[in-house]
PDB file of C-alpha atoms in Angstrom:
ATOM      1  CA  MET C 123      34.753 -24.216  14.472  1.00 74.00           C
ATOM      2  CA  ALA C 124      32.108 -24.589  12.505  1.00 95.00           C
ATOM      3  CA  THR C 125      32.079 -24.150   8.822  1.00 97.00           C
ATOM      4  CA  MET C 126      29.370 -22.122   6.336  1.00 98.00           C
ATOM      5  CA  GLN C 127      29.150 -22.371   2.703  1.00 98.00           C
ATOM      6  CA  ALA C 128      29.776 -18.966   0.981  1.00 98.00           C
ATOM      7  CA  ILE C 129      31.017 -16.612  -1.977  1.00 97.00           C
ATOM      8  CA  GLN C 130      34.247 -15.083  -0.854  1.00 96.00           C
ATOM      9  CA  LEU C 131      36.159 -13.251  -3.393  1.00 95.00           C
ATOM     10  CA  THR C 132      39.893 -13.317  -3.061  1.00 94.00           C
ATOM     11  CA  GLY C 133      40.023 -11.203  -6.471  1.00 94.00           C
ATOM     12  CA  PRO C 134      38.046  -9.601  -8.875  1.00 94.00           C
ATOM     13  CA  CYS C 135      35.838 -12.062 -11.020  1.00 95.00           C
ATOM     14  CA  ALA C 136      33.243 -12.830 -13.672  1.00 95.00           C
ATOM     15  CA  ALA C 137      30.028 -13.513 -12.300  1.00 96.00           C
ATOM     16  CA  HIS C 138      30.661 -17.489 -13.567  1.00 95.00           C
ATOM     17  CA  GLU C 139      33.123 -17.536 -11.650  1.00 96.00           C
ATOM     18  CA  MET C 140      31.580 -17.011  -7.951  1.00 96.00           C
ATOM     19  CA  LYS C 141      31.305 -20.639  -6.708  1.00 96.00           C
ATOM     20  CA  PRO C 142      30.254 -21.480  -3.044  1.00 97.00           C
ATOM     21  CA  THR C 143      33.298 -22.449  -1.133  1.00 97.00           C
ATOM     22  CA  THR C 144      33.731 -23.412   2.893  1.00 97.00           C
ATOM     23  CA  VAL C 145      35.019 -20.991   5.303  1.00 97.00           C
ATOM     24  CA  ASP C 146      34.460 -20.822   8.797  1.00 97.00           C
ATOM     25  CA  VAL C 147      30.909 -18.728  10.479  1.00 97.00           C
ATOM     26  CA  PRO C 148      31.837 -15.825  12.043  1.00 96.00           C
ATOM     27  CA  ALA C 149      32.104 -16.050  16.221  1.00 96.00           C
ATOM     28  CA  LEU C 150      29.915 -13.856  17.959  1.00 96.00           C
ATOM     29  CA  LYS C 151      31.564 -10.431  19.416  1.00 95.00           C
ATOM     30  CA  PRO C 152      29.844  -8.413  21.773  1.00 95.00           C
ATOM     31  CA  GLY C 153      27.152  -5.628  20.261  1.00 95.00           C
ATOM     32  CA  TYR C 154      26.744  -8.246  17.155  1.00 97.00           C
ATOM     33  CA  ALA C 155      24.472 -11.343  16.448  1.00 98.00           C
ATOM     34  CA  LEU C 156      24.958 -13.719  14.200  1.00 98.00           C
ATOM     35  CA  ILE C 157      21.879 -14.577  11.627  1.00 98.00           C
ATOM     36  CA  LYS C 158      21.104 -17.843   9.001  1.00 98.00           C
ATOM     37  CA  VAL C 159      20.388 -15.959   6.249  1.00 98.00           C
ATOM     38  CA  LYS C 160      17.391 -16.787   4.379  1.00 98.00           C
ATOM     39  CA  ALA C 161      17.313 -14.481   1.527  1.00 98.00           C
ATOM     40  CA  PHE C 162      19.268 -11.459   0.111  1.00 98.00           C
ATOM     41  CA  GLY C 163      18.819  -9.058  -2.334  1.00 98.00           C
ATOM     42  CA  VAL C 164      21.502  -8.743  -5.727  1.00 97.00           C
ATOM     43  CA  ASN C 165      22.946  -4.806  -5.926  1.00 94.00           C
ATOM     44  CA  GLU C 166      24.568  -2.694  -9.045  1.00 91.00           C
ATOM     45  CA  SER C 167      27.430  -2.136  -6.128  1.00 90.00           C
ATOM     46  CA  GLU C 168      28.287  -5.391  -5.325  1.00 94.00           C
ATOM     47  CA  VAL C 169      28.270  -6.491  -9.066  1.00 93.00           C
ATOM     48  CA  THR C 170      31.065  -2.939  -8.373  1.00 90.00           C
ATOM     49  CA  SER C 171      32.766  -5.131  -6.360  1.00 93.00           C
ATOM     50  CA  ARG C 172      32.953  -8.124  -7.921  1.00 95.00           C
ATOM     51  CA  LYS C 173      34.899  -6.557 -10.719  1.00 92.00           C
ATOM     52  CA  GLY C 174      37.269  -4.699  -7.865  1.00 89.00           C
ATOM     53  CA  GLU C 175      36.116  -1.526  -9.090  1.00 86.00           C
ATOM     54  CA  SER C 176      34.929  -0.515  -5.206  1.00 81.00           C
ATOM     55  CA  SER C 177      35.562   2.821  -3.273  1.00 79.00           C
ATOM     56  CA  PRO C 178      39.072   2.292  -0.574  1.00 81.00           C
ATOM     57  CA  ASP C 179      36.639   0.687   2.202  1.00 82.00           C
ATOM     58  CA  PHE C 180      36.198  -2.427   0.349  1.00 89.00           C
ATOM     59  CA  LYS C 181      39.270  -5.242   0.573  1.00 89.00           C
ATOM     60  CA  PHE C 182      39.764  -8.552  -1.001  1.00 93.00           C
ATOM     61  CA  PRO C 183      39.055 -11.462   0.039  1.00 95.00           C
ATOM     62  CA  ARG C 184      35.317 -10.610   0.900  1.00 96.00           C
ATOM     63  CA  ILE C 185      32.069 -11.886   1.206  1.00 97.00           C
ATOM     64  CA  LEU C 186      29.752  -9.722  -0.786  1.00 97.00           C
ATOM     65  CA  GLY C 187      26.218  -8.653  -0.046  1.00 97.00           C
ATOM     66  CA  ILE C 188      25.124  -5.261   1.168  1.00 96.00           C
ATOM     67  CA  GLU C 189      21.259  -6.406   2.838  1.00 97.00           C
ATOM     68  CA  GLY C 190      19.732  -9.709   3.968  1.00 98.00           C
ATOM     69  CA  VAL C 191      17.277 -11.308   5.409  1.00 98.00           C
ATOM     70  CA  GLY C 192      17.011 -13.726   7.902  1.00 98.00           C
ATOM     71  CA  VAL C 193      16.369 -15.109  11.631  1.00 98.00           C
ATOM     72  CA  VAL C 194      18.256 -14.547  14.435  1.00 98.00           C
ATOM     73  CA  ASP C 195      20.792 -17.945  15.604  1.00 98.00           C
ATOM     74  CA  GLN C 196      23.145 -16.656  18.334  1.00 97.00           C
ATOM     75  CA  VAL C 197      22.814 -13.608  20.243  1.00 97.00           C
ATOM     76  CA  ASN C 198      25.022 -12.489  23.364  1.00 96.00           C
ATOM     77  CA  PRO C 199      23.223 -12.280  27.373  1.00 95.00           C
ATOM     78  CA  GLY C 200      20.911  -9.585  27.428  1.00 93.00           C
ATOM     79  CA  SER C 201      20.688  -8.876  23.644  1.00 95.00           C
ATOM     80  CA  ALA C 202      17.137  -7.023  22.492  1.00 94.00           C
ATOM     81  CA  PHE C 203      17.037 -10.203  20.184  1.00 97.00           C
ATOM     82  CA  LYS C 204      16.188 -13.514  20.939  1.00 97.00           C
ATOM     83  CA  PRO C 205      17.296 -16.779  18.741  1.00 97.00           C
ATOM     84  CA  GLY C 206      14.095 -17.831  15.794  1.00 97.00           C
ATOM     85  CA  GLN C 207      13.895 -13.297  15.718  1.00 98.00           C
ATOM     86  CA  GLN C 208      12.881 -12.501  11.787  1.00 98.00           C
ATOM     87  CA  VAL C 209      15.333  -9.799  11.124  1.00 98.00           C
ATOM     88  CA  ALA C 210      16.539  -7.267   7.929  1.00 98.00           C
ATOM     89  CA  THR C 211      19.690  -5.429   7.582  1.00 97.00           C
ATOM     90  CA  MET C 212      21.467  -3.684   5.177  1.00 96.00           C
ATOM     91  CA  MET C 213      24.440  -0.993   4.583  1.00 93.00           C
ATOM     92  CA  GLY C 214      26.588  -0.789   7.894  1.00 91.00           C
ATOM     93  CA  GLY C 215      30.041  -1.525   5.430  1.00 92.00           C
ATOM     94  CA  MET C 216      28.180  -4.737   4.476  1.00 95.00           C
ATOM     95  CA  GLY C 217      30.141  -6.322   2.245  1.00 94.00           C
ATOM     96  CA  ARG C 218      32.452  -3.796   1.880  1.00 92.00           C
ATOM     97  CA  ALA C 219      34.354  -3.023   5.039  1.00 92.00           C
ATOM     98  CA  ILE C 220      32.980  -6.327   6.796  1.00 94.00           C
ATOM     99  CA  ASP C 221      31.936 -10.174   5.133  1.00 97.00           C
ATOM    100  CA  GLY C 222      28.337  -9.785   3.709  1.00 97.00           C
ATOM    101  CA  SER C 223      24.945 -11.729   3.116  1.00 98.00           C
ATOM    102  CA  TYR C 224      26.675 -14.061   0.457  1.00 98.00           C
ATOM    103  CA  ALA C 225      26.319 -16.672   3.090  1.00 98.00           C
ATOM    104  CA  GLN C 226      24.421 -19.181   5.304  1.00 98.00           C
ATOM    105  CA  TYR C 227      25.643 -16.846   8.159  1.00 98.00           C
ATOM    106  CA  MET C 228      26.621 -13.419   8.828  1.00 98.00           C
ATOM    107  CA  LEU C 229      27.259 -11.629  12.121  1.00 98.00           C
ATOM    108  CA  ILE C 230      25.808  -7.731  11.637  1.00 97.00           C
ATOM    109  CA  LYS C 231      25.654  -5.230  14.583  1.00 96.00           C
ATOM    110  CA  GLU C 232      22.565  -5.236  16.308  1.00 96.00           C
ATOM    111  CA  LYS C 233      21.829  -1.206  16.010  1.00 95.00           C
ATOM    112  CA  ASN C 234      22.017  -2.614  12.575  1.00 95.00           C
ATOM    113  CA  LEU C 235      18.874  -4.957  12.909  1.00 97.00           C
ATOM    114  CA  ILE C 236      15.368  -4.739  12.254  1.00 97.00           C
ATOM    115  CA  PRO C 237      13.264  -6.766  13.791  1.00 97.00           C
ATOM    116  CA  PHE C 238       9.889  -8.003  11.886  1.00 97.00           C
ATOM    117  CA  GLU C 239       7.439 -11.017  12.328  1.00 97.00           C
ATOM    118  CA  SER C 240       5.528 -11.889   8.565  1.00 97.00           C
ATOM    119  CA  ASN C 241       4.431 -14.958   6.653  1.00 96.00           C
ATOM    120  CA  LEU C 242       5.049 -14.186   3.403  1.00 98.00           C
ATOM    121  CA  ASP C 243       8.079 -16.161   1.346  1.00 98.00           C
ATOM    122  CA  TRP C 244      11.358 -15.463   1.517  1.00 98.00           C
ATOM    123  CA  SER C 245      11.862 -13.860  -1.846  1.00 98.00           C
ATOM    124  CA  ILE C 246       9.613 -11.654  -1.291  1.00 98.00           C
ATOM    125  CA  ILE C 247      10.587  -9.780   2.447  1.00 98.00           C
ATOM    126  CA  GLY C 248      14.312 -10.231   1.044  1.00 98.00           C
ATOM    127  CA  ALA C 249      14.008  -8.397  -1.958  1.00 97.00           C
ATOM    128  CA  LEU C 250      13.116  -5.581   0.399  1.00 97.00           C
ATOM    129  CA  PRO C 251      15.541  -4.067   2.745  1.00 96.00           C
ATOM    130  CA  GLU C 252      17.797  -1.363   0.601  1.00 95.00           C
ATOM    131  CA  MET C 253      15.531  -0.909  -2.269  1.00 95.00           C
ATOM    132  CA  LEU C 254      12.634  -0.010   0.340  1.00 96.00           C
ATOM    133  CA  GLN C 255      15.043   1.980   2.473  1.00 96.00           C
ATOM    134  CA  THR C 256      16.610   4.246  -0.388  1.00 95.00           C
ATOM    135  CA  ALA C 257      13.182   4.147  -1.746  1.00 96.00           C
ATOM    136  CA  HIS C 258      11.414   5.673   1.658  1.00 96.00           C
ATOM    137  CA  GLY C 259      13.969   7.679   2.309  1.00 95.00           C
ATOM    138  CA  SER C 260      13.667   9.654  -1.230  1.00 97.00           C
ATOM    139  CA  ILE C 261      10.932  10.351  -0.926  1.00 96.00           C
ATOM    140  CA  SER C 262       9.730  10.993   2.600  1.00 96.00           C
ATOM    141  CA  GLN C 263      12.712  12.972   3.864  1.00 95.00           C
ATOM    142  CA  GLY C 264      13.927  13.337   0.803  1.00 95.00           C
ATOM    143  CA  LEU C 265      11.062  14.685  -1.216  1.00 98.00           C
ATOM    144  CA  HIS C 266       8.080  15.271   1.172  1.00 97.00           C
ATOM    145  CA  VAL C 267       5.846  13.675  -1.201  1.00 98.00           C
ATOM    146  CA  GLN C 268       2.261  14.134  -0.399  1.00 97.00           C
ATOM    147  CA  LYS C 269      -0.990  13.003  -1.717  1.00 98.00           C
ATOM    148  CA  GLY C 270      -1.793  15.172  -4.992  1.00 98.00           C
ATOM    149  CA  ASP C 271       2.134  15.346  -6.097  1.00 98.00           C
ATOM    150  CA  ILE C 272       2.986  14.925  -9.307  1.00 98.00           C
ATOM    151  CA  LEU C 273       6.484  13.233  -8.966  1.00 98.00           C
ATOM    152  CA  LEU C 274       9.453  12.591 -11.226  1.00 98.00           C
ATOM    153  CA  VAL C 275      11.186   9.896 -11.273  1.00 98.00           C
ATOM    154  CA  ARG C 276      13.662   9.992 -13.217  1.00 97.00           C
ATOM    155  CA  GLY C 277      15.536   6.481 -14.080  1.00 95.00           C
ATOM    156  CA  GLY C 278      12.284   4.649 -13.122  1.00 96.00           C
ATOM    157  CA  SER C 279      12.750   1.456 -14.478  1.00 94.00           C
ATOM    158  CA  SER C 280      15.605   0.524 -11.655  1.00 93.00           C
ATOM    159  CA  THR C 281      15.006  -1.548  -9.117  1.00 94.00           C
ATOM    160  CA  VAL C 282      14.793   2.184  -6.313  1.00 95.00           C
ATOM    161  CA  GLY C 283      13.019   4.056  -9.551  1.00 96.00           C
ATOM    162  CA  LEU C 284      10.452   1.281  -8.552  1.00 96.00           C
ATOM    163  CA  MET C 285       9.686   0.824  -5.271  1.00 96.00           C
ATOM    164  CA  ALA C 286       9.433   4.789  -4.878  1.00 97.00           C
ATOM    165  CA  SER C 287       6.891   4.702  -7.851  1.00 97.00           C
ATOM    166  CA  VAL C 288       5.006   2.176  -6.085  1.00 96.00           C
ATOM    167  CA  LEU C 289       5.402   3.616  -2.595  1.00 97.00           C
ATOM    168  CA  ALA C 290       4.846   7.260  -4.106  1.00 97.00           C
ATOM    169  CA  HIS C 291       1.513   5.969  -5.513  1.00 97.00           C
ATOM    170  CA  HIS C 292       0.284   4.246  -3.141  1.00 96.00           C
ATOM    171  CA  MET C 293       0.479   7.239  -1.058  1.00 95.00           C
ATOM    172  CA  GLY C 294      -1.898   8.951  -3.551  1.00 97.00           C
ATOM    173  CA  ALA C 295       0.687  11.232  -5.515  1.00 98.00           C
ATOM    174  CA  GLU C 296       0.612  10.922  -9.572  1.00 98.00           C
ATOM    175  CA  VAL C 297       3.957   9.032 -11.128  1.00 98.00           C
ATOM    176  CA  ILE C 298       5.825  10.433 -14.211  1.00 98.00           C
ATOM    177  CA  ALA C 299       8.332   7.322 -14.347  1.00 98.00           C
ATOM    178  CA  SER C 300      11.465   7.145 -17.321  1.00 97.00           C
ATOM    179  CA  THR C 301      13.250   4.916 -18.477  1.00 96.00           C
ATOM    180  CA  ARG C 302      15.839   4.234 -21.510  1.00 94.00           C
ATOM    181  CA  ASN C 303      14.221   0.578 -22.640  1.00 94.00           C
ATOM    182  CA  GLU C 304      11.096   0.461 -24.371  1.00 95.00           C
ATOM    183  CA  ALA C 305      10.678  -3.070 -23.522  1.00 94.00           C
ATOM    184  CA  LYS C 306      10.321  -2.160 -19.607  1.00 95.00           C
ATOM    185  CA  LEU C 307       7.055   0.001 -20.134  1.00 96.00           C
ATOM    186  CA  PRO C 308       4.368  -3.074 -19.757  1.00 94.00           C
ATOM    187  CA  LYS C 309       6.299  -4.577 -16.563  1.00 93.00           C
ATOM    188  CA  MET C 310       5.837  -0.582 -14.642  1.00 95.00           C
ATOM    189  CA  LYS C 311       2.639  -0.554 -16.115  1.00 95.00           C
ATOM    190  CA  SER C 312       1.431  -3.295 -14.500  1.00 93.00           C
ATOM    191  CA  LEU C 313       2.977  -2.032 -11.084  1.00 93.00           C
ATOM    192  CA  GLY C 314       0.132   1.023 -11.043  1.00 91.00           C
ATOM    193  CA  ILE C 315       2.814   3.728 -12.334  1.00 95.00           C
ATOM    194  CA  ASP C 316       1.063   6.458 -13.581  1.00 97.00           C
ATOM    195  CA  HIS C 317       2.555   7.407 -16.417  1.00 98.00           C
ATOM    196  CA  PRO C 318       5.681   5.065 -17.867  1.00 98.00           C
ATOM    197  CA  ILE C 319       7.547   7.081 -20.301  1.00 98.00           C
ATOM    198  CA  LEU C 320      10.660   6.278 -22.930  1.00 97.00           C
ATOM    199  CA  ASP C 321      13.223   8.776 -21.826  1.00 97.00           C
ATOM    200  CA  ASP C 322      14.734   9.579 -25.495  1.00 96.00           C
ATOM    201  CA  GLN C 323      15.161  12.595 -27.057  1.00 96.00           C
ATOM    202  CA  ASP C 324      10.970  13.300 -26.646  1.00 97.00           C
ATOM    203  CA  PHE C 325      11.916  13.250 -23.003  1.00 97.00           C
ATOM    204  CA  THR C 326      10.783  17.008 -21.578  1.00 97.00           C
ATOM    205  CA  LYS C 327       8.190  16.979 -23.931  1.00 97.00           C
ATOM    206  CA  ARG C 328       6.361  14.167 -22.834  1.00 98.00           C
ATOM    207  CA  VAL C 329       6.943  15.004 -19.245  1.00 98.00           C
ATOM    208  CA  GLN C 330       5.116  18.794 -20.481  1.00 98.00           C
ATOM    209  CA  ALA C 331       2.690  16.960 -21.948  1.00 98.00           C
ATOM    210  CA  ILE C 332       1.519  15.392 -18.550  1.00 98.00           C
ATOM    211  CA  ALA C 333       2.070  17.781 -16.696  1.00 98.00           C
ATOM    212  CA  PRO C 334       2.058  21.164 -18.363  1.00 98.00           C
ATOM    213  CA  ASP C 335       2.323  23.602 -15.189  1.00 98.00           C
ATOM    214  CA  LYS C 336       5.782  21.484 -14.114  1.00 98.00           C
ATOM    215  CA  VAL C 337       6.705  18.936 -11.704  1.00 98.00           C
ATOM    216  CA  ASP C 338       5.845  19.170  -8.181  1.00 98.00           C
ATOM    217  CA  LYS C 339       8.935  16.822  -7.094  1.00 98.00           C
ATOM    218  CA  SER C 340      11.568  14.862  -9.442  1.00 98.00           C
ATOM    219  CA  LEU C 341      13.971  11.842  -7.871  1.00 98.00           C
ATOM    220  CA  GLU C 342      16.931  11.733  -9.753  1.00 97.00           C
ATOM    221  CA  LEU C 343      18.385   8.202  -9.897  1.00 96.00           C
ATOM    222  CA  VAL C 344      20.513   9.105 -12.822  1.00 94.00           C
ATOM    223  CA  GLY C 345      23.104  11.475 -12.292  1.00 91.00           C
ATOM    224  CA  PHE C 346      24.376  14.918 -13.146  1.00 91.00           C
ATOM    225  CA  SER C 347      23.604  13.504 -16.862  1.00 92.00           C
ATOM    226  CA  THR C 348      19.737  14.834 -16.584  1.00 94.00           C
ATOM    227  CA  LEU C 349      19.822  16.090 -12.859  1.00 95.00           C
ATOM    228  CA  PHE C 350      19.062  19.826 -14.513  1.00 95.00           C
ATOM    229  CA  GLU C 351      17.139  18.927 -16.915  1.00 96.00           C
ATOM    230  CA  ASP C 352      14.746  17.626 -14.421  1.00 96.00           C
ATOM    231  CA  MET C 353      14.930  20.464 -12.010  1.00 97.00           C
ATOM    232  CA  ARG C 354      13.513  22.460 -15.229  1.00 97.00           C
ATOM    233  CA  LEU C 355      10.790  20.616 -15.159  1.00 98.00           C
ATOM    234  CA  VAL C 356       9.758  21.280 -11.188  1.00 98.00           C
ATOM    235  CA  LYS C 357       7.331  23.585 -10.080  1.00 98.00           C
ATOM    236  CA  GLU C 358       8.686  26.787  -7.963  1.00 97.00           C
ATOM    237  CA  GLY C 359       9.108  25.862  -4.588  1.00 97.00           C
ATOM    238  CA  GLY C 360       9.352  22.095  -5.663  1.00 98.00           C
ATOM    239  CA  PHE C 361      11.696  19.500  -5.085  1.00 97.00           C
ATOM    240  CA  THR C 362      14.745  17.857  -6.582  1.00 98.00           C
ATOM    241  CA  CYS C 363      16.327  14.654  -4.613  1.00 97.00           C
ATOM    242  CA  PHE C 364      19.885  13.721  -5.945  1.00 96.00           C
ATOM    243  CA  THR C 365      20.042   9.485  -4.870  1.00 95.00           C
ATOM    244  CA  GLY C 366      21.097   7.714  -7.618  1.00 90.00           C
ATOM    245  CA  ALA C 367      23.301   7.797 -10.741  1.00 85.00           C
ATOM    246  CA  LEU C 368      22.926   4.846 -13.350  1.00 82.00           C
ATOM    247  CA  GLY C 369      24.409   6.891 -15.917  1.00 80.00           C
ATOM    248  CA  GLY C 370      27.752   6.900 -13.596  1.00 77.00           C
ATOM    249  CA  GLN C 371      28.552  10.522 -13.094  1.00 79.00           C
ATOM    250  CA  TRP C 372      27.937  11.585  -9.409  1.00 81.00           C
ATOM    251  CA  THR C 373      30.092  15.044  -9.295  1.00 82.00           C
ATOM    252  CA  LEU C 374      30.356  17.988 -11.389  1.00 85.00           C
ATOM    253  CA  ASN C 375      33.751  19.977 -12.169  1.00 87.00           C
ATOM    254  CA  ASN C 376      32.872  23.367 -12.212  1.00 87.00           C
ATOM    255  CA  PHE C 377      29.358  23.525 -10.390  1.00 88.00           C
ATOM    256  CA  SER C 378      27.745  26.577  -9.613  1.00 88.00           C
ATOM    257  CA  PRO C 379      24.489  27.474  -7.588  1.00 89.00           C
ATOM    258  CA  PHE C 380      23.508  29.500 -10.347  1.00 90.00           C
ATOM    259  CA  MET C 381      23.064  26.058 -12.354  1.00 91.00           C
ATOM    260  CA  ILE C 382      19.843  25.755  -9.578  1.00 92.00           C
ATOM    261  CA  PRO C 383      16.847  27.214 -10.730  1.00 93.00           C
ATOM    262  CA  THR C 384      15.246  29.518  -9.044  1.00 94.00           C
ATOM    263  CA  GLY C 385      13.469  28.684  -6.368  1.00 96.00           C
ATOM    264  CA  VAL C 386      13.716  25.073  -7.018  1.00 96.00           C
ATOM    265  CA  TYR C 387      15.087  23.335  -4.069  1.00 97.00           C
ATOM    266  CA  LEU C 388      18.113  20.578  -4.541  1.00 96.00           C
ATOM    267  CA  THR C 389      18.693  17.990  -1.865  1.00 97.00           C
ATOM    268  CA  SER C 390      19.822  14.295  -1.213  1.00 96.00           C
ATOM    269  CA  TYR C 391      19.718  10.648   0.101  1.00 95.00           C
ATOM    270  CA  ALA C 392      21.757   8.164   1.029  1.00 89.00           C
ATOM    271  CA  GLY C 393      20.287   5.942   4.440  1.00 85.00           C
ATOM    272  CA  GLU C 394      20.953   3.258   6.558  1.00 85.00           C
ATOM    273  CA  ALA C 395      19.733   0.546   8.328  1.00 86.00           C
ATOM    274  CA  LYS C 396      18.115   3.171  10.978  1.00 87.00           C
ATOM    275  CA  ASP C 397      16.454   4.911   8.507  1.00 89.00           C
ATOM    276  CA  LEU C 398      14.086   2.143   7.709  1.00 93.00           C
ATOM    277  CA  PRO C 399      11.805   2.142  11.139  1.00 93.00           C
ATOM    278  CA  ALA C 400      10.837  -1.294  12.152  1.00 95.00           C
ATOM    279  CA  GLU C 401       7.164   0.172  12.318  1.00 96.00           C
ATOM    280  CA  TYR C 402       7.517   1.508   8.983  1.00 96.00           C
ATOM    281  CA  PHE C 403       8.851  -1.891   7.418  1.00 97.00           C
ATOM    282  CA  SER C 404       5.991  -4.085   9.470  1.00 97.00           C
ATOM    283  CA  HIS C 405       3.519  -1.736   8.047  1.00 96.00           C
ATOM    284  CA  ILE C 406       5.293  -2.490   4.221  1.00 97.00           C
ATOM    285  CA  LEU C 407       4.991  -5.664   4.975  1.00 97.00           C
ATOM    286  CA  HIS C 408       1.530  -5.714   6.182  1.00 97.00           C
ATOM    287  CA  LEU C 409       0.259  -3.864   2.898  1.00 96.00           C
ATOM    288  CA  ILE C 410       2.202  -6.393   0.418  1.00 97.00           C
ATOM    289  CA  GLU C 411       0.224  -9.059   2.617  1.00 96.00           C
ATOM    290  CA  GLU C 412      -3.264  -7.628   2.021  1.00 95.00           C
ATOM    291  CA  LYS C 413      -2.314  -7.409  -2.029  1.00 95.00           C
ATOM    292  CA  GLN C 414      -2.227  -3.610  -1.974  1.00 94.00           C
ATOM    293  CA  LEU C 415       0.958  -2.938  -2.579  1.00 94.00           C
ATOM    294  CA  THR C 416       3.279  -5.481  -5.347  1.00 93.00           C
ATOM    295  CA  VAL C 417       6.938  -5.778  -4.993  1.00 95.00           C
ATOM    296  CA  PRO C 418       8.626  -5.118  -7.791  1.00 95.00           C
ATOM    297  CA  ILE C 419      11.321  -8.610  -8.421  1.00 96.00           C
ATOM    298  CA  ALA C 420      12.700  -9.392 -11.545  1.00 95.00           C
ATOM    299  CA  LYS C 421      13.722 -13.206 -10.880  1.00 97.00           C
ATOM    300  CA  VAL C 422      14.317 -15.313  -8.299  1.00 98.00           C
ATOM    301  CA  TYR C 423      17.307 -17.180  -7.661  1.00 98.00           C
ATOM    302  CA  HIS C 424      18.013 -20.857  -5.292  1.00 98.00           C
ATOM    303  CA  GLY C 425      21.080 -21.258  -3.573  1.00 98.00           C
ATOM    304  CA  LEU C 426      24.492 -19.742  -3.377  1.00 98.00           C
ATOM    305  CA  ALA C 427      25.396 -21.315  -6.574  1.00 97.00           C
ATOM    306  CA  GLU C 428      23.010 -19.191  -8.653  1.00 98.00           C
ATOM    307  CA  VAL C 429      24.296 -16.100  -7.286  1.00 98.00           C
ATOM    308  CA  GLY C 430      26.730 -15.547 -10.279  1.00 97.00           C
ATOM    309  CA  GLN C 431      23.899 -15.647 -12.567  1.00 98.00           C
ATOM    310  CA  ALA C 432      21.551 -13.346 -10.780  1.00 98.00           C
ATOM    311  CA  GLN C 433      25.084 -11.146 -11.064  1.00 97.00           C
ATOM    312  CA  ALA C 434      25.137 -11.814 -14.705  1.00 97.00           C
ATOM    313  CA  ASN C 435      21.212 -11.049 -15.172  1.00 97.00           C
ATOM    314  CA  LEU C 436      21.271  -7.676 -13.353  1.00 95.00           C
ATOM    315  CA  GLU C 437      24.330  -6.357 -15.249  1.00 93.00           C
ATOM    316  CA  SER C 438      23.168  -7.258 -18.299  1.00 93.00           C
ATOM    317  CA  GLY C 439      19.746  -4.880 -17.859  1.00 88.00           C
ATOM    318  CA  LYS C 440      17.583  -6.258 -19.412  1.00 90.00           C
ATOM    319  CA  PHE C 441      15.346  -7.015 -16.171  1.00 92.00           C
ATOM    320  CA  SER C 442      12.388  -5.006 -14.503  1.00 90.00           C
ATOM    321  CA  GLY C 443      12.763  -5.168 -10.961  1.00 94.00           C
ATOM    322  CA  LYS C 444      15.245  -6.989  -8.196  1.00 97.00           C
ATOM    323  CA  HIS C 445      17.070  -9.671  -8.441  1.00 98.00           C
ATOM    324  CA  VAL C 446      16.604 -12.238  -5.452  1.00 98.00           C
ATOM    325  CA  VAL C 447      18.541 -14.898  -3.552  1.00 98.00           C
ATOM    326  CA  VAL C 448      16.755 -17.230  -1.589  1.00 98.00           C
ATOM    327  CA  LEU C 449      18.846 -19.761   0.840  1.00 97.00           C
TER     328      LEU C 449
END
């Protein structure tokens, strides 16, 4: 049996305790492909899993990593993929119910693979899958953002918030994006966000000064603690999409539909690999190659030995953008 290096956790641990260890390379199974990992993004849910605080679908021992990019290494006869092909993947139980991408190789269901061709650096491609899928799904399926819309992104300095803002701005929407950290405002402005604003006691006044007739759409990434405040800033006939809960509050006791402002529509988004079509992924890669889009990357790390530092930096909240590990 061939072996590989991976970050395999046997129980809860601190970020600095995440060390590469030797494990078996996953054996190929019907319906799966073996992928040589080139890069992966580091996510908040992986920090939660590392602490042992995930939902019941997560069990130790586990190789973390809910997303990754790389090249096909092995396939079954009759596969739609071929060795050497570039692919991206995310979700589908990765890093939770099954082993994920914090490894030299990962075994992934073919239906969860997104093929692409690109000469971009793996650090850029590795930042995209989960962040792009969630941002794209939120503004397209959730909000139906169109050119000319005024979009409010609450939690705009998060990875999904930054990516959604970049995509919406490129589509021709006017974007108001919030952060609770004033130091992150210049980075947000540099990415092309029209109105980066501070989320403080004057948040509502700041939005009203920019959009006195209210916004067309709002993307909720902070959670129930801010959801209804945001909905009151949306025009009648407008949409609010609940995608994230950076504040930690995913549910609300004693919820009443009458808490939703009249004429404002509330929806949600929680996607998976199939919600990021290969054609769209390739389109975005092309826009990045042509320098028409900038990927919000906080820091790039090299090798599995730096995964612990990547998680620690993510957890610190001091950085704007995606933390990416390149192998």
